[in-house]
PDB file of C-alpha atoms in Angstrom:
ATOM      1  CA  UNK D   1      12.246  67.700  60.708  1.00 55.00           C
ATOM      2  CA  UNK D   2       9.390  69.083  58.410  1.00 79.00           C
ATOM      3  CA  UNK D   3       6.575  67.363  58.466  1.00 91.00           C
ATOM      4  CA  UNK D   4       3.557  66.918  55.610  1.00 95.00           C
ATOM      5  CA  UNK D   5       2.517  70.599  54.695  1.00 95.00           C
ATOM      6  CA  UNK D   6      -0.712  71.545  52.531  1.00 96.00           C
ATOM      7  CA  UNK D   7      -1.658  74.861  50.823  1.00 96.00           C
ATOM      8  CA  UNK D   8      -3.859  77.002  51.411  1.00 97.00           C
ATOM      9  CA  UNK D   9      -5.652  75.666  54.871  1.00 95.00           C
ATOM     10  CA  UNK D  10      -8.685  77.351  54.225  1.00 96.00           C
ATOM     11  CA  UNK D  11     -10.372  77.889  50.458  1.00 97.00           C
ATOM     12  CA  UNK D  12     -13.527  79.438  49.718  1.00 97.00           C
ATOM     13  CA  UNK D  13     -15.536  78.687  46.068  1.00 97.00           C
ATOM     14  CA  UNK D  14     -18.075  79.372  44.448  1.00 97.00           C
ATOM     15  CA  UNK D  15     -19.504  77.094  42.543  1.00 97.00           C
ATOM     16  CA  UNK D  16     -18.155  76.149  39.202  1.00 97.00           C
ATOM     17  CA  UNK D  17     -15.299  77.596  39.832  1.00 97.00           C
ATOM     18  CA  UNK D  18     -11.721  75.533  39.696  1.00 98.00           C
ATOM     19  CA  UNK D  19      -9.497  74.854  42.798  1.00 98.00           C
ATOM     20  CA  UNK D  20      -5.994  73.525  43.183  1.00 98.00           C
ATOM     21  CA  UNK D  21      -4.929  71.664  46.281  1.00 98.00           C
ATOM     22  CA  UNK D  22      -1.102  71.385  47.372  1.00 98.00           C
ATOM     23  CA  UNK D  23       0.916  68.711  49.296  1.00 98.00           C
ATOM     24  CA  UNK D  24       4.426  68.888  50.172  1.00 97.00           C
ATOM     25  CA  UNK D  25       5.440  65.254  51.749  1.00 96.00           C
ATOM     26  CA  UNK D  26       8.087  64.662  53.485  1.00 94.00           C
ATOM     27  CA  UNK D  27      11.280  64.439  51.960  1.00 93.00           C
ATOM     28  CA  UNK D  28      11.841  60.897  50.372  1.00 90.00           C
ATOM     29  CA  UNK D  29       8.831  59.941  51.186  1.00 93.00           C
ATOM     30  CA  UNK D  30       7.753  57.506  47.850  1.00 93.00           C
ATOM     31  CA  UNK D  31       3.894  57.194  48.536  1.00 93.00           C
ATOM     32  CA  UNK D  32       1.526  59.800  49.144  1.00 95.00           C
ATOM     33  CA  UNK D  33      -2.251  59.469  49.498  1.00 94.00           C
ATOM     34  CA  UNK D  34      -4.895  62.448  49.238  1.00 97.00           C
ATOM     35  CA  UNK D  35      -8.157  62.029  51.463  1.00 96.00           C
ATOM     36  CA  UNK D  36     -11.262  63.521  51.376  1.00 97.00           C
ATOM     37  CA  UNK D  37     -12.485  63.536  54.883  1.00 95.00           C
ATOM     38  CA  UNK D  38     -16.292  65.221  55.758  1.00 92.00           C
ATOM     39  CA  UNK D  39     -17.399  66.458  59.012  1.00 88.00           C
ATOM     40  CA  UNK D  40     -17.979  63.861  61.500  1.00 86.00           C
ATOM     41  CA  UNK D  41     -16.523  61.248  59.141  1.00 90.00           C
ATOM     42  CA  UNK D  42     -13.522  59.564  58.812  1.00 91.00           C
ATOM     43  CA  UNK D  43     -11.007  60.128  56.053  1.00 93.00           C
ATOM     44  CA  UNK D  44     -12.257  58.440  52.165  1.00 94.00           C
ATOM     45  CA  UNK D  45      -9.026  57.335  50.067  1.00 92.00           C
ATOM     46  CA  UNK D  46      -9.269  59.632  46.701  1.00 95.00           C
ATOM     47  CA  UNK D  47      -5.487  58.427  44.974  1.00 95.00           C
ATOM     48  CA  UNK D  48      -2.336  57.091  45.423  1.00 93.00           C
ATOM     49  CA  UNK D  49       1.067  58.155  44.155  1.00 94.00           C
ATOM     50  CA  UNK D  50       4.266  55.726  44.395  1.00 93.00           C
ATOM     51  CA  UNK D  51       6.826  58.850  43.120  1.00 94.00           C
ATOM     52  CA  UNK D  52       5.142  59.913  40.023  1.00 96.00           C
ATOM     53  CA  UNK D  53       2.921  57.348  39.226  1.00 95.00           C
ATOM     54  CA  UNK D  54      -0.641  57.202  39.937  1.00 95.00           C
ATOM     55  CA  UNK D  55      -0.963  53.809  40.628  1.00 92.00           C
ATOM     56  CA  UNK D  56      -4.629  53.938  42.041  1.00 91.00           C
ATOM     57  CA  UNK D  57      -7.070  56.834  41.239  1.00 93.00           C
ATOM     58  CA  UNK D  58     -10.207  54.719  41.882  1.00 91.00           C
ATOM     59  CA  UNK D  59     -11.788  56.640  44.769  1.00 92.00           C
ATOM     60  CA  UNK D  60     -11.529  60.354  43.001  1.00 96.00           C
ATOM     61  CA  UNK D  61     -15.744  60.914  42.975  1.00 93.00           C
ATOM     62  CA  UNK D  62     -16.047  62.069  39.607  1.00 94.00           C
ATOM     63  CA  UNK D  63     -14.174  62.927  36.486  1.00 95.00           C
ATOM     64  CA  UNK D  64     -13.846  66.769  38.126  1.00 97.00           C
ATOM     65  CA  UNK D  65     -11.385  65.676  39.986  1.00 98.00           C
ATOM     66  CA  UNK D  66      -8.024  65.186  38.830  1.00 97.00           C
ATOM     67  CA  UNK D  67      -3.905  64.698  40.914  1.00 98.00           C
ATOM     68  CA  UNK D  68      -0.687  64.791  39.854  1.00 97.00           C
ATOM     69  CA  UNK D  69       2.607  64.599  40.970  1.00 97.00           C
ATOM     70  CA  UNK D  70       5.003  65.168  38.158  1.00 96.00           C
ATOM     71  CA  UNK D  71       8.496  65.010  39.913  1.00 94.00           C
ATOM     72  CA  UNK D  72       7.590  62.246  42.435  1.00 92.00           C
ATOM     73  CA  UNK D  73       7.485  64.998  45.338  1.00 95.00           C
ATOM     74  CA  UNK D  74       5.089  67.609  45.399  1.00 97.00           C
ATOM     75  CA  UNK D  75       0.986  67.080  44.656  1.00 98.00           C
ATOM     76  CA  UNK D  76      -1.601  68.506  43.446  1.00 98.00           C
ATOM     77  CA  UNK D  77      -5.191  67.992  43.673  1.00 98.00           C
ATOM     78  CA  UNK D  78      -7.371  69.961  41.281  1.00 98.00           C
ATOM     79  CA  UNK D  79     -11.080  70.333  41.236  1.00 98.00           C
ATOM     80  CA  UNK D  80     -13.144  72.061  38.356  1.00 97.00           C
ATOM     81  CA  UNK D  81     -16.108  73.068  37.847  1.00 97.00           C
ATOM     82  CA  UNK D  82     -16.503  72.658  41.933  1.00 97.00           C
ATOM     83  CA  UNK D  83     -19.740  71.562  43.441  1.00 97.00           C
ATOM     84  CA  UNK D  84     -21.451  71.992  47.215  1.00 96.00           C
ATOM     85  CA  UNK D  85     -20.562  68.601  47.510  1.00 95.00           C
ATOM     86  CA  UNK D  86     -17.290  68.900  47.477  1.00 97.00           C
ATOM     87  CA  UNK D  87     -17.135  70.431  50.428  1.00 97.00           C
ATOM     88  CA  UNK D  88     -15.189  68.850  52.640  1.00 97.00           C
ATOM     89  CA  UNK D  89     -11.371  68.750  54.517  1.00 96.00           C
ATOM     90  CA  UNK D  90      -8.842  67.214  51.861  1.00 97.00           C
ATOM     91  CA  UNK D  91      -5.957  65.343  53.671  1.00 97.00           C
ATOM     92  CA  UNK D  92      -2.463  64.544  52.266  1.00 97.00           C
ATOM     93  CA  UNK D  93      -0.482  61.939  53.574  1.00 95.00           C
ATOM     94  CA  UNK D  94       2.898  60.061  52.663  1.00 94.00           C
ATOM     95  CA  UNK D  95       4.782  57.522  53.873  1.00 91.00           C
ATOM     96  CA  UNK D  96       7.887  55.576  52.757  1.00 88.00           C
ATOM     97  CA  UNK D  97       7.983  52.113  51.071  1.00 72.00           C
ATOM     98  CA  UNK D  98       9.211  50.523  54.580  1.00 49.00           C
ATOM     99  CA  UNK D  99       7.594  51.930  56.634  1.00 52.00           C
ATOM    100  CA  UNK D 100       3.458  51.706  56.960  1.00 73.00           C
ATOM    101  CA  UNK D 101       2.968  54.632  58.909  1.00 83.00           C
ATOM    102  CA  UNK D 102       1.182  57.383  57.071  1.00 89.00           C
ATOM    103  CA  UNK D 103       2.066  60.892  57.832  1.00 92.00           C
ATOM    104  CA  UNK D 104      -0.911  63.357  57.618  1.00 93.00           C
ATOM    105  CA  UNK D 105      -0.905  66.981  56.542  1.00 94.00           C
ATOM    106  CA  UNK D 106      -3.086  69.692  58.217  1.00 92.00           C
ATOM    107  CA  UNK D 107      -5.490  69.596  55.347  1.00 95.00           C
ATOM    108  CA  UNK D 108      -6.851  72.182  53.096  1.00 97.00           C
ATOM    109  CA  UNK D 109     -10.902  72.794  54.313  1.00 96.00           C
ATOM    110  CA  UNK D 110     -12.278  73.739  51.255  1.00 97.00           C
ATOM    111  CA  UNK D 111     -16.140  75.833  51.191  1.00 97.00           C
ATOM    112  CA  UNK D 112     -18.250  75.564  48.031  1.00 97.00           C
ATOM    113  CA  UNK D 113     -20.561  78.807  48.062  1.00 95.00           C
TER     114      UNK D 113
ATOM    115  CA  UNK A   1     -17.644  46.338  49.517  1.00 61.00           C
ATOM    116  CA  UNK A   2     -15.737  47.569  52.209  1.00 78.00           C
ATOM    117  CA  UNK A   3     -17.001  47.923  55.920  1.00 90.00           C
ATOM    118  CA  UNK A   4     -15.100  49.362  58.611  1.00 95.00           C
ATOM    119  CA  UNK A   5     -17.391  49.727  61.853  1.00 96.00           C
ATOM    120  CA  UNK A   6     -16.544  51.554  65.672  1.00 97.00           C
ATOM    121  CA  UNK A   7     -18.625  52.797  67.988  1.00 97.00           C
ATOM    122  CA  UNK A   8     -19.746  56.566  67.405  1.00 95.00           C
ATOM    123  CA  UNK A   9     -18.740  57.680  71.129  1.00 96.00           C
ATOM    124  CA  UNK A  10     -17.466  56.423  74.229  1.00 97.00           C
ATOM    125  CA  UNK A  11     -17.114  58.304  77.505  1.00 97.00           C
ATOM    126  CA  UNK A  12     -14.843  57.073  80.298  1.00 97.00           C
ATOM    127  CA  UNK A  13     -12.794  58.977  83.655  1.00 97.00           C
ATOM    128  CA  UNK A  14      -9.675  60.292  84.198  1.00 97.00           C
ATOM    129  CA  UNK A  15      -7.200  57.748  84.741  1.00 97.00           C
ATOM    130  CA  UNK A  16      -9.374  54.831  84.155  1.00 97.00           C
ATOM    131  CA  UNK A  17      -9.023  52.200  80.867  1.00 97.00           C
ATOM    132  CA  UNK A  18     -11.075  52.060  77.563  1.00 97.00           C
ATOM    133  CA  UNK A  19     -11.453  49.378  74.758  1.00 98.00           C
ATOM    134  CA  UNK A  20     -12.416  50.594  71.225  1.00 98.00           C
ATOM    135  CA  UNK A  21     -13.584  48.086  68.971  1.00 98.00           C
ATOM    136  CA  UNK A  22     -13.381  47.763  65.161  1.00 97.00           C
ATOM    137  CA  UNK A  23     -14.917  45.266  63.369  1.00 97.00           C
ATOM    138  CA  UNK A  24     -13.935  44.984  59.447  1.00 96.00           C
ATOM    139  CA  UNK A  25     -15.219  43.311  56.185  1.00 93.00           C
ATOM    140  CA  UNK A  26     -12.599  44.073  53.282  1.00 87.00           C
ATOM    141  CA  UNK A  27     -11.726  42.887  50.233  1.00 86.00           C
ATOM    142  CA  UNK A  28      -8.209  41.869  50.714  1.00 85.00           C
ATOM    143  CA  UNK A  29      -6.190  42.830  54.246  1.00 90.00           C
ATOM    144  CA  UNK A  30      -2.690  44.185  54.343  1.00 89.00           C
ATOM    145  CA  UNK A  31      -2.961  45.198  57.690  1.00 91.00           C
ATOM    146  CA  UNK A  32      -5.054  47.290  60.143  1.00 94.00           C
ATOM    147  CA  UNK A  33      -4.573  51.003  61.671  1.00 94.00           C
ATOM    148  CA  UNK A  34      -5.257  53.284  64.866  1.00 96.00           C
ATOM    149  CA  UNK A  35      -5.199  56.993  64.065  1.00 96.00           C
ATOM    150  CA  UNK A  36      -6.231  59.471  66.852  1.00 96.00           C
ATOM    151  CA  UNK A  37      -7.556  62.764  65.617  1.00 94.00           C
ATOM    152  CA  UNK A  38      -7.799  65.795  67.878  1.00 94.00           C
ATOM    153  CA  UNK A  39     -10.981  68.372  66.472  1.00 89.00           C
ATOM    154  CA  UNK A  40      -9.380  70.639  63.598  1.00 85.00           C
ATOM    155  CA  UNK A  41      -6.201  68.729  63.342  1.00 88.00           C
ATOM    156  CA  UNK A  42      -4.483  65.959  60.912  1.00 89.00           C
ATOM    157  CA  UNK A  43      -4.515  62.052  62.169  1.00 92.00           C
ATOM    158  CA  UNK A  44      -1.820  60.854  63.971  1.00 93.00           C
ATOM    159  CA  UNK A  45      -0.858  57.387  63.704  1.00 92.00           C
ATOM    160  CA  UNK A  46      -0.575  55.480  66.945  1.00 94.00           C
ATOM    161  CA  UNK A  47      -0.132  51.532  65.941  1.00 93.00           C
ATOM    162  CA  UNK A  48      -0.327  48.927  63.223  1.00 92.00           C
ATOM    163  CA  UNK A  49      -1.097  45.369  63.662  1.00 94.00           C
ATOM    164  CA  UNK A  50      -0.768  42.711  60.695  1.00 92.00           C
ATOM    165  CA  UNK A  51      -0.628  39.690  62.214  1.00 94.00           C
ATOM    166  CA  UNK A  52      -2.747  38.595  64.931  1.00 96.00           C
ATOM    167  CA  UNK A  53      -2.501  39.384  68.210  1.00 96.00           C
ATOM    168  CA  UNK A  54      -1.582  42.365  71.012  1.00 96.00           C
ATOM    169  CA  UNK A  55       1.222  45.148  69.978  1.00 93.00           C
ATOM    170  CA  UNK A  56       1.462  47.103  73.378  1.00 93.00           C
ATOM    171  CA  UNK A  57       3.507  51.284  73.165  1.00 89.00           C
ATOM    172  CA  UNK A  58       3.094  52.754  76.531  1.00 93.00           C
ATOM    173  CA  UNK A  59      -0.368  53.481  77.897  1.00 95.00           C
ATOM    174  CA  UNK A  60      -1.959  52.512  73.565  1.00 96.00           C
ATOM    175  CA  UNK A  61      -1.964  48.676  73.162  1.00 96.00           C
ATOM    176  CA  UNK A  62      -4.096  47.082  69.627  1.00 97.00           C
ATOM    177  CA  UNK A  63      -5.072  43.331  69.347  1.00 98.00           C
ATOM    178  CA  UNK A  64      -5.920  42.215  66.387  1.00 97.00           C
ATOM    179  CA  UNK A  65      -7.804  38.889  64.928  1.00 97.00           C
ATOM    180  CA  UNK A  66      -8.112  38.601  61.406  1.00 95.00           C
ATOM    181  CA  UNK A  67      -9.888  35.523  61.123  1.00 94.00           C
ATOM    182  CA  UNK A  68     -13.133  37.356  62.990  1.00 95.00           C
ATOM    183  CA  UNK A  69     -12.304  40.892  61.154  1.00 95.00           C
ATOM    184  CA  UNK A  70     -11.716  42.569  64.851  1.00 96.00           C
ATOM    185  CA  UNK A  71      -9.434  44.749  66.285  1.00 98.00           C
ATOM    186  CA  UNK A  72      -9.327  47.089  69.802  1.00 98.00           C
ATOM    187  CA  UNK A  73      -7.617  49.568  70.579  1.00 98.00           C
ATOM    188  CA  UNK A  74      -6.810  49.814  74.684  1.00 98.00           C
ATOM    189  CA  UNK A  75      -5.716  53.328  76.084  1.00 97.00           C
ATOM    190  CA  UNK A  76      -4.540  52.487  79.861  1.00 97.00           C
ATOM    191  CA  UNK A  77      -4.108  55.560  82.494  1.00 97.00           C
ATOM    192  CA  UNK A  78      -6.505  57.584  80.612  1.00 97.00           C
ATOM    193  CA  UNK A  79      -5.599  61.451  80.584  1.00 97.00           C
ATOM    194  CA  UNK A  80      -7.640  64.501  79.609  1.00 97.00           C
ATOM    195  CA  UNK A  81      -5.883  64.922  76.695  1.00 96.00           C
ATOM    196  CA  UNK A  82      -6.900  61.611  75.447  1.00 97.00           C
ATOM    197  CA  UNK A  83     -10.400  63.450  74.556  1.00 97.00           C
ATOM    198  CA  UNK A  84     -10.274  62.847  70.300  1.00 97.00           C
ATOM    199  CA  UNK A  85     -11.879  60.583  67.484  1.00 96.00           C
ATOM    200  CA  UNK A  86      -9.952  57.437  67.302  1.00 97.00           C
ATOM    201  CA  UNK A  87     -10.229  56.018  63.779  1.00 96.00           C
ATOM    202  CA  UNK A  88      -9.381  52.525  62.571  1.00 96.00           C
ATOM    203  CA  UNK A  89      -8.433  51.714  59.172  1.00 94.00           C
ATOM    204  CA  UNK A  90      -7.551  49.106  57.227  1.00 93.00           C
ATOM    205  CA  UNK A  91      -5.444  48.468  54.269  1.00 90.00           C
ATOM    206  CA  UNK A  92      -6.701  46.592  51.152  1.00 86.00           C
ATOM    207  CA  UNK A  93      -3.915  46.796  48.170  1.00 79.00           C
ATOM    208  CA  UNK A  94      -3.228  50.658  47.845  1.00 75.00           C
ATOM    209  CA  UNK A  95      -6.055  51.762  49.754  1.00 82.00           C
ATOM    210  CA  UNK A  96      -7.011  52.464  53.095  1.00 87.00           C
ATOM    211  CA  UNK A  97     -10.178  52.233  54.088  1.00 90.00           C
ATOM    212  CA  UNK A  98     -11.532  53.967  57.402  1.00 93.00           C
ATOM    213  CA  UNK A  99     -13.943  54.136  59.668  1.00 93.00           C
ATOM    214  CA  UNK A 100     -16.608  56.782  60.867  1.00 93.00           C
ATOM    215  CA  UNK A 101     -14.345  57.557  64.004  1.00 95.00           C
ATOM    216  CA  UNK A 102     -14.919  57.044  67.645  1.00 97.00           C
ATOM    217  CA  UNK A 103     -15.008  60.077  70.044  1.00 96.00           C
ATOM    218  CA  UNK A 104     -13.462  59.486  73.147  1.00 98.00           C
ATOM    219  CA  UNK A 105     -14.531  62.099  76.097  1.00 97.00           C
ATOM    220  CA  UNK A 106     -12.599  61.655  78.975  1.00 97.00           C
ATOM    221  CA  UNK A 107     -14.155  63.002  82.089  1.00 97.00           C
ATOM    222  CA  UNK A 108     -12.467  63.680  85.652  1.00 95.00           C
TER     223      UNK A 108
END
């Protein structure tokens, strides 16, 4: 079946201006998690959904970054005014509620010019 | 805070066995992950351990002791293929908190 799938793969900014990051989960799949993962690092949790709710938001870096998920399936991750800093591979993942495995997305690399 | 530590890199042969080691401090434990991760690509997860002790699948087995915040991760029969990053993680509550990674080279 279909796996995690993320939109666009690649994304090139300049700075100051405004992304938008996409994550299809898998089908019933209740939680998803968004990653922010640098090069030669591993993967730094950014927010958790459980359907719509954001039940945990508390590693987004700054107030610039903002996710939502308003029908419990499909995610967004939105940066404004983006930075150099935020350059970096964002990862989606999802899993369901009995099952710990996380399923990963290809991730979205984004470039801050 | 949280503190999630592996080795950087390992190297080890063709067909030969490897131990990666992850040693955790967290605030809260709700159990600890292996994820490989091939250059360019997502992670994959290859096992989960909760409570302590080994949880062997094929040539991956993962030990865990929570009482000295330490898990391994044991690739047997080691192939070329096997050449990735190898991350641990561990969850606290609704968050997972990972480590830097360990790259695996595996040489003939």
């Amino acid at each position: 079946g279909a796996g995690v799938s993320q939109s666009p793969r690649y994304k090139v900014a300049k700075r100051g201006q405004d992304v938008a990051l996409r994550c299809d989960p898998i089908s019933g799949h209740v939680s998803l998690f968004w990653y922010q993962q640098a090069l030669g690092q591993g993967p730094e949790f950014l927010t958790y959904f459980q359907n719509e709710a954001q039940l945990d938001k508390s590693g987004l870096p700054s107030d610039r970054f903002f996710a939502e998920r308003p029908e419990g399936s499909v995610s967004t991750l939105k940066i404004q005014r983006t930075q150099q800093e935020d350059s970096a591979v964002y990862l989606c993942a999802s899993s369901t509620t009995r099952n710990h495995e996380q399923f990963f997305g290809p991730g979205t690399r984004l470039t801050v010019l | 805070g949280q503190n999630i530590d592996q080795p950087t890199e390992m190297t080890a042969t063709e067909g030969a066995i490897v131990q990666i080691n992850c040693t955790y401090q967290t605030s809260g434990f709700n159990g600890l992950f292996w994820y490989q991760q091939h250059a360019g690509e997502a992670p994959t997860f290859l096992s989960y351990n909760v409570l302590d002790g080994l949880e062997e699948k094929g040539r991956f087995s993962s030990f865990l002791s929570r009482s000295k915040g330490y898990s391994y991760l044991l690739l047997k029969e080691l192939q070329m293929k096997d050449s990735a990053s190898y991350l641990c993680a561990v969850r606290s509550k609704n968050q997972f908190y990972f480590g830097t990674g360990t790259s695996l080279t595996v040489i003939p």
